[in-house]
Amino acid sequence: NAGVTQTPKFRILKIGQSMTLQCTQDMNHNYMYWYRQDPGMGLKLIYYSVGAGITDKGEVPNGYNVSRSTTEDFPLRLELAAPSQTSVYFCASRALGDYEQYFGPGTRLTVT
Amino acid sequence: TQLLEQSPQFLSIQEGENLTVYCNSSSVFSSLQWYRQEPGEGPVLLVTVVTGGEVKKLKRLTFQFGDARKDSSLHITAAQPGDTGLYLCAGESGSARQLTFGSGTQLTVLP
């Protein structure tokens, strides 16, 4: 049982490039979330999903897109990377009826 | 937009001292969660408080949810170096139980 896994761990992008951050959970959780954490700050919600095929915007969705074709996977897409997207990105999942969100180890992204 | 103000932002204390971290909002939350985060890792849940006025204890850590469910506090008794880390409060709201995080308290306990 690996929990929530994220790839890659680190990535450096040039301005204007695009990439997909991968997130997979093996706990059969309905709910999945993407957050970003800037240095010295708490986490801000980017997008979330309540199940396969259903996604919705969080607090800071601009510049990002998501999809949820399976229960296990919830990739986050950056289309035109900007320096403001330099951050650490965390994926989390939660079981229906449970309070706890389980977080992955994060992806550290730098846009230069 | 719901906001959670967490204080203090930084706290450096000696081993054996007591401390309290505060989390305040003008919004009502369904529950209030406290997470701890180590460098290079994701946050890990410490406790969830659900009922206004609720107090939960986890060894030397005491968590309290305000009567109006807008604020919470974390009190650590006799802090130890192993308590060092980033403590985050998070308020839950919405149908998907979305979390709004505070900005965090970086705690350093010196031996």
GROMACS .gro file of C-alpha atoms in nm:
model
  223
    1ASN     CA    1   0.000   0.000   0.000
    2ALA     CA    2   0.193   0.301  -0.128
    3GLY     CA    3  -0.070   0.565  -0.036
    4VAL     CA    4  -0.042   0.880  -0.249
    5THR     CA    5   0.247   0.895  -0.494
    6GLN     CA    6   0.357   1.197  -0.698
    7THR     CA    7   0.598   1.229  -0.988
    8PRO     CA    8   0.832   1.393  -1.058
    9LYS     CA    9   0.987   1.499  -0.726
   10PHE     CA   10   1.163   1.797  -0.882
   11ARG     CA   11   1.131   1.982  -1.212
   12ILE     CA   12   1.271   2.298  -1.365
   13LEU     CA   13   1.067   2.455  -1.645
   14LYS     CA   14   1.134   2.746  -1.874
   15ILE     CA   15   0.869   3.017  -1.904
   16GLY     CA   16   0.602   2.911  -2.153
   17GLN     CA   17   0.671   2.538  -2.131
   18SER     CA   18   0.403   2.294  -2.026
   19MET     CA   19   0.406   1.985  -1.807
   20THR     CA   20   0.186   1.740  -1.622
   21LEU     CA   21   0.228   1.659  -1.256
   22GLN     CA   22   0.120   1.303  -1.185
   23CYS     CA   23  -0.071   1.188  -0.877
   24THR     CA   24  -0.185   0.833  -0.801
   25GLN     CA   25  -0.351   0.685  -0.495
   26ASP     CA   26  -0.407   0.317  -0.423
   27MET     CA   27  -0.657   0.353  -0.138
   28ASN     CA   28  -0.969   0.368  -0.357
   29HIS     CA   29  -1.048   0.717  -0.224
   30ASN     CA   30  -1.328   0.911  -0.391
   31TYR     CA   31  -1.192   1.257  -0.318
   32MET     CA   32  -0.866   1.398  -0.453
   33TYR     CA   33  -0.714   1.743  -0.421
   34TRP     CA   34  -0.429   1.952  -0.560
   35TYR     CA   35  -0.261   2.218  -0.347
   36ARG     CA   36   0.033   2.451  -0.391
   37GLN     CA   37   0.254   2.569  -0.107
   38ASP     CA   38   0.470   2.878  -0.147
   39PRO     CA   39   0.772   2.928   0.081
   40GLY     CA   40   0.673   3.000   0.441
   41MET     CA   41   0.304   2.972   0.362
   42GLY     CA   42   0.018   2.733   0.409
   43LEU     CA   43  -0.139   2.530   0.130
   44LYS     CA   44  -0.382   2.674  -0.123
   45LEU     CA   45  -0.636   2.457  -0.303
   46ILE     CA   46  -0.602   2.454  -0.683
   47TYR     CA   47  -0.854   2.192  -0.797
   48TYR     CA   48  -1.042   1.902  -0.644
   49SER     CA   49  -1.239   1.599  -0.756
   50VAL     CA   50  -1.522   1.410  -0.588
   51GLY     CA   51  -1.493   1.109  -0.815
   52ALA     CA   52  -1.398   0.993  -1.161
   53GLY     CA   53  -1.520   1.237  -1.425
   54ILE     CA   54  -1.600   1.516  -1.176
   55THR     CA   55  -1.366   1.806  -1.103
   56ASP     CA   56  -1.408   2.158  -0.968
   57LYS     CA   57  -1.203   2.472  -0.910
   58GLY     CA   58  -1.049   2.560  -0.579
   59GLU     CA   59  -0.911   2.892  -0.457
   60VAL     CA   60  -0.628   2.938  -0.713
   61PRO     CA   61  -0.716   2.751  -1.038
   62ASN     CA   62  -0.585   3.000  -1.298
   63GLY     CA   63  -0.309   2.857  -1.515
   64TYR     CA   64  -0.390   2.495  -1.431
   65ASN     CA   65  -0.613   2.217  -1.560
   66VAL     CA   66  -0.706   1.876  -1.424
   67SER     CA   67  -0.878   1.558  -1.533
   68ARG     CA   68  -1.002   1.252  -1.345
   69SER     CA   69  -1.060   0.960  -1.580
   70THR     CA   70  -1.001   0.693  -1.312
   71THR     CA   71  -1.043   0.674  -0.936
   72GLU     CA   72  -0.668   0.631  -0.889
   73ASP     CA   73  -0.522   0.912  -1.100
   74PHE     CA   74  -0.559   1.290  -1.079
   75PRO     CA   75  -0.301   1.466  -1.303
   76LEU     CA   76  -0.245   1.843  -1.287
   77ARG     CA   77  -0.156   2.020  -1.613
   78LEU     CA   78   0.036   2.347  -1.647
   79GLU     CA   79  -0.006   2.479  -2.002
   80LEU     CA   80   0.208   2.795  -2.015
   81ALA     CA   81   0.440   2.796  -1.717
   82ALA     CA   82   0.500   3.131  -1.546
   83PRO     CA   83   0.745   3.226  -1.268
   84SER     CA   84   0.446   3.275  -1.037
   85GLN     CA   85   0.386   2.900  -1.058
   86THR     CA   86   0.714   2.825  -0.885
   87SER     CA   87   0.599   2.634  -0.581
   88VAL     CA   88   0.571   2.295  -0.414
   89TYR     CA   89   0.267   2.102  -0.532
   90PHE     CA   90   0.090   1.850  -0.312
   91CYS     CA   91  -0.173   1.598  -0.407
   92ALA     CA   92  -0.405   1.455  -0.143
   93SER     CA   93  -0.686   1.202  -0.124
   94ARG     CA   94  -0.968   1.134   0.119
   95ALA     CA   95  -1.213   0.852   0.171
   96LEU     CA   96  -1.587   0.914   0.161
   97GLY     CA   97  -1.707   0.988   0.514
   98ASP     CA   98  -1.357   1.039   0.650
   99TYR     CA   99  -1.202   1.367   0.768
  100GLU     CA  100  -0.836   1.293   0.707
  101GLN     CA  101  -0.664   1.392   0.385
  102TYR     CA  102  -0.361   1.183   0.295
  103PHE     CA  103  -0.088   1.381   0.125
  104GLY     CA  104   0.177   1.279  -0.124
  105PRO     CA  105   0.542   1.381  -0.083
  106GLY     CA  106   0.510   1.678  -0.318
  107THR     CA  107   0.663   1.802  -0.645
  108ARG     CA  108   0.900   2.096  -0.624
  109LEU     CA  109   0.861   2.305  -0.941
  110THR     CA  110   1.079   2.597  -1.047
  111VAL     CA  111   0.988   2.813  -1.347
  112THR     CA  112   1.270   3.033  -1.479
  113THR     CA  113  -1.286   3.364   0.032
  114GLN     CA  114  -1.242   3.214   0.377
  115LEU     CA  115  -0.927   3.306   0.565
  116LEU     CA  116  -0.754   3.142   0.858
  117GLU     CA  117  -0.503   3.354   1.045
  118GLN     CA  118  -0.245   3.153   1.232
  119SER     CA  119  -0.009   3.292   1.494
  120PRO     CA  120   0.269   3.312   1.573
  121GLN     CA  121   0.440   3.252   1.239
  122PHE     CA  122   0.768   3.152   1.405
  123LEU     CA  123   0.834   3.020   1.754
  124SER     CA  124   1.169   2.921   1.903
  125ILE     CA  125   1.167   2.789   2.258
  126GLN     CA  126   1.377   2.584   2.497
  127GLU     CA  127   1.307   2.221   2.573
  128GLY     CA  128   1.058   2.189   2.858
  129GLU     CA  129   0.871   2.513   2.790
  130ASN     CA  130   0.501   2.534   2.709
  131LEU     CA  131   0.356   2.703   2.401
  132THR     CA  132   0.025   2.783   2.235
  133VAL     CA  133  -0.049   2.832   1.866
  134TYR     CA  134  -0.366   3.013   1.760
  135CYS     CA  135  -0.584   2.982   1.454
  136ASN     CA  136  -0.858   3.244   1.399
  137SER     CA  137  -1.119   3.315   1.134
  138SER     CA  138  -1.434   3.518   1.079
  139SER     CA  139  -1.587   3.214   0.906
  140VAL     CA  140  -1.755   2.911   1.058
  141PHE     CA  141  -1.604   2.576   0.970
  142SER     CA  142  -1.754   2.227   0.979
  143SER     CA  143  -1.439   2.101   1.144
  144LEU     CA  144  -1.090   2.222   1.221
  145GLN     CA  145  -0.788   2.004   1.155
  146TRP     CA  146  -0.431   2.035   1.271
  147TYR     CA  147  -0.149   1.898   1.057
  148ARG     CA  148   0.224   1.872   1.110
  149GLN     CA  149   0.468   1.894   0.821
  150GLU     CA  150   0.832   1.791   0.812
  151PRO     CA  151   1.077   1.937   0.556
  152GLY     CA  152   1.039   1.773   0.215
  153GLU     CA  153   0.721   1.589   0.309
  154GLY     CA  154   0.346   1.637   0.290
  155PRO     CA  155   0.139   1.735   0.594
  156VAL     CA  156   0.025   1.461   0.830
  157LEU     CA  157  -0.297   1.488   1.028
  158LEU     CA  158  -0.265   1.526   1.406
  159VAL     CA  159  -0.627   1.576   1.506
  160THR     CA  160  -0.973   1.679   1.388
  161VAL     CA  161  -1.210   1.876   1.611
  162VAL     CA  162  -1.573   1.890   1.507
  163THR     CA  163  -1.793   2.017   1.788
  164GLY     CA  164  -1.784   2.375   1.920
  165GLY     CA  165  -1.601   2.380   2.254
  166GLU     CA  166  -1.443   2.040   2.191
  167VAL     CA  167  -1.108   1.964   2.354
  168LYS     CA  168  -0.886   1.677   2.241
  169LYS     CA  169  -0.561   1.560   2.392
  170LEU     CA  170  -0.283   1.376   2.214
  171LYS     CA  171  -0.012   1.301   2.472
  172ARG     CA  172   0.141   1.645   2.545
  173LEU     CA  173  -0.066   1.823   2.278
  174THR     CA  174  -0.407   1.975   2.361
  175PHE     CA  175  -0.636   2.097   2.085
  176GLN     CA  176  -0.941   2.316   2.138
  177PHE     CA  177  -1.219   2.424   1.900
  178GLY     CA  178  -1.390   2.753   1.979
  179ASP     CA  179  -1.754   2.756   2.084
  180ALA     CA  180  -1.855   2.935   1.762
  181ARG     CA  181  -1.639   2.698   1.548
  182LYS     CA  182  -1.437   2.991   1.410
  183ASP     CA  183  -1.111   2.948   1.600
  184SER     CA  184  -0.886   2.684   1.747
  185SER     CA  185  -0.572   2.651   1.953
  186LEU     CA  186  -0.292   2.401   1.993
  187HIS     CA  187  -0.112   2.386   2.327
  188ILE     CA  188   0.206   2.186   2.375
  189THR     CA  189   0.321   2.107   2.728
  190ALA     CA  190   0.689   2.051   2.805
  191ALA     CA  191   0.803   2.081   2.445
  192GLN     CA  192   1.072   1.845   2.320
  193PRO     CA  193   1.315   1.876   2.026
  194GLY     CA  194   1.112   1.609   1.847
  195ASP     CA  195   0.819   1.853   1.838
  196THR     CA  196   1.011   2.074   1.594
  197GLY     CA  197   0.822   2.119   1.268
  198LEU     CA  198   0.564   2.323   1.077
  199TYR     CA  199   0.219   2.315   1.235
  200LEU     CA  200  -0.076   2.394   1.010
  201CYS     CA  201  -0.439   2.449   1.098
  202ALA     CA  202  -0.702   2.386   0.833
  203GLY     CA  203  -1.073   2.464   0.833
  204GLU     CA  204  -1.313   2.236   0.650
  205SER     CA  205  -1.608   2.357   0.445
  206GLY     CA  206  -1.804   2.271   0.132
  207SER     CA  207  -1.959   1.953  -0.002
  208ALA     CA  208  -1.618   1.804  -0.085
  209ARG     CA  209  -1.484   1.898   0.258
  210GLN     CA  210  -1.235   2.138   0.106
  211LEU     CA  211  -0.965   2.265   0.341
  212THR     CA  212  -0.858   2.625   0.393
  213PHE     CA  213  -0.513   2.628   0.549
  214GLY     CA  214  -0.356   2.880   0.782
  215SER     CA  215  -0.010   3.010   0.695
  216GLY     CA  216   0.156   2.779   0.948
  217THR     CA  217   0.368   2.806   1.262
  218GLN     CA  218   0.731   2.703   1.233
  219LEU     CA  219   0.823   2.565   1.575
  220THR     CA  220   1.182   2.507   1.683
  221VAL     CA  221   1.249   2.342   2.017
  222LEU     CA  222   1.608   2.381   2.129
  223PRO     CA  223   1.772   2.116   2.348
   0.00000   0.00000   0.00000
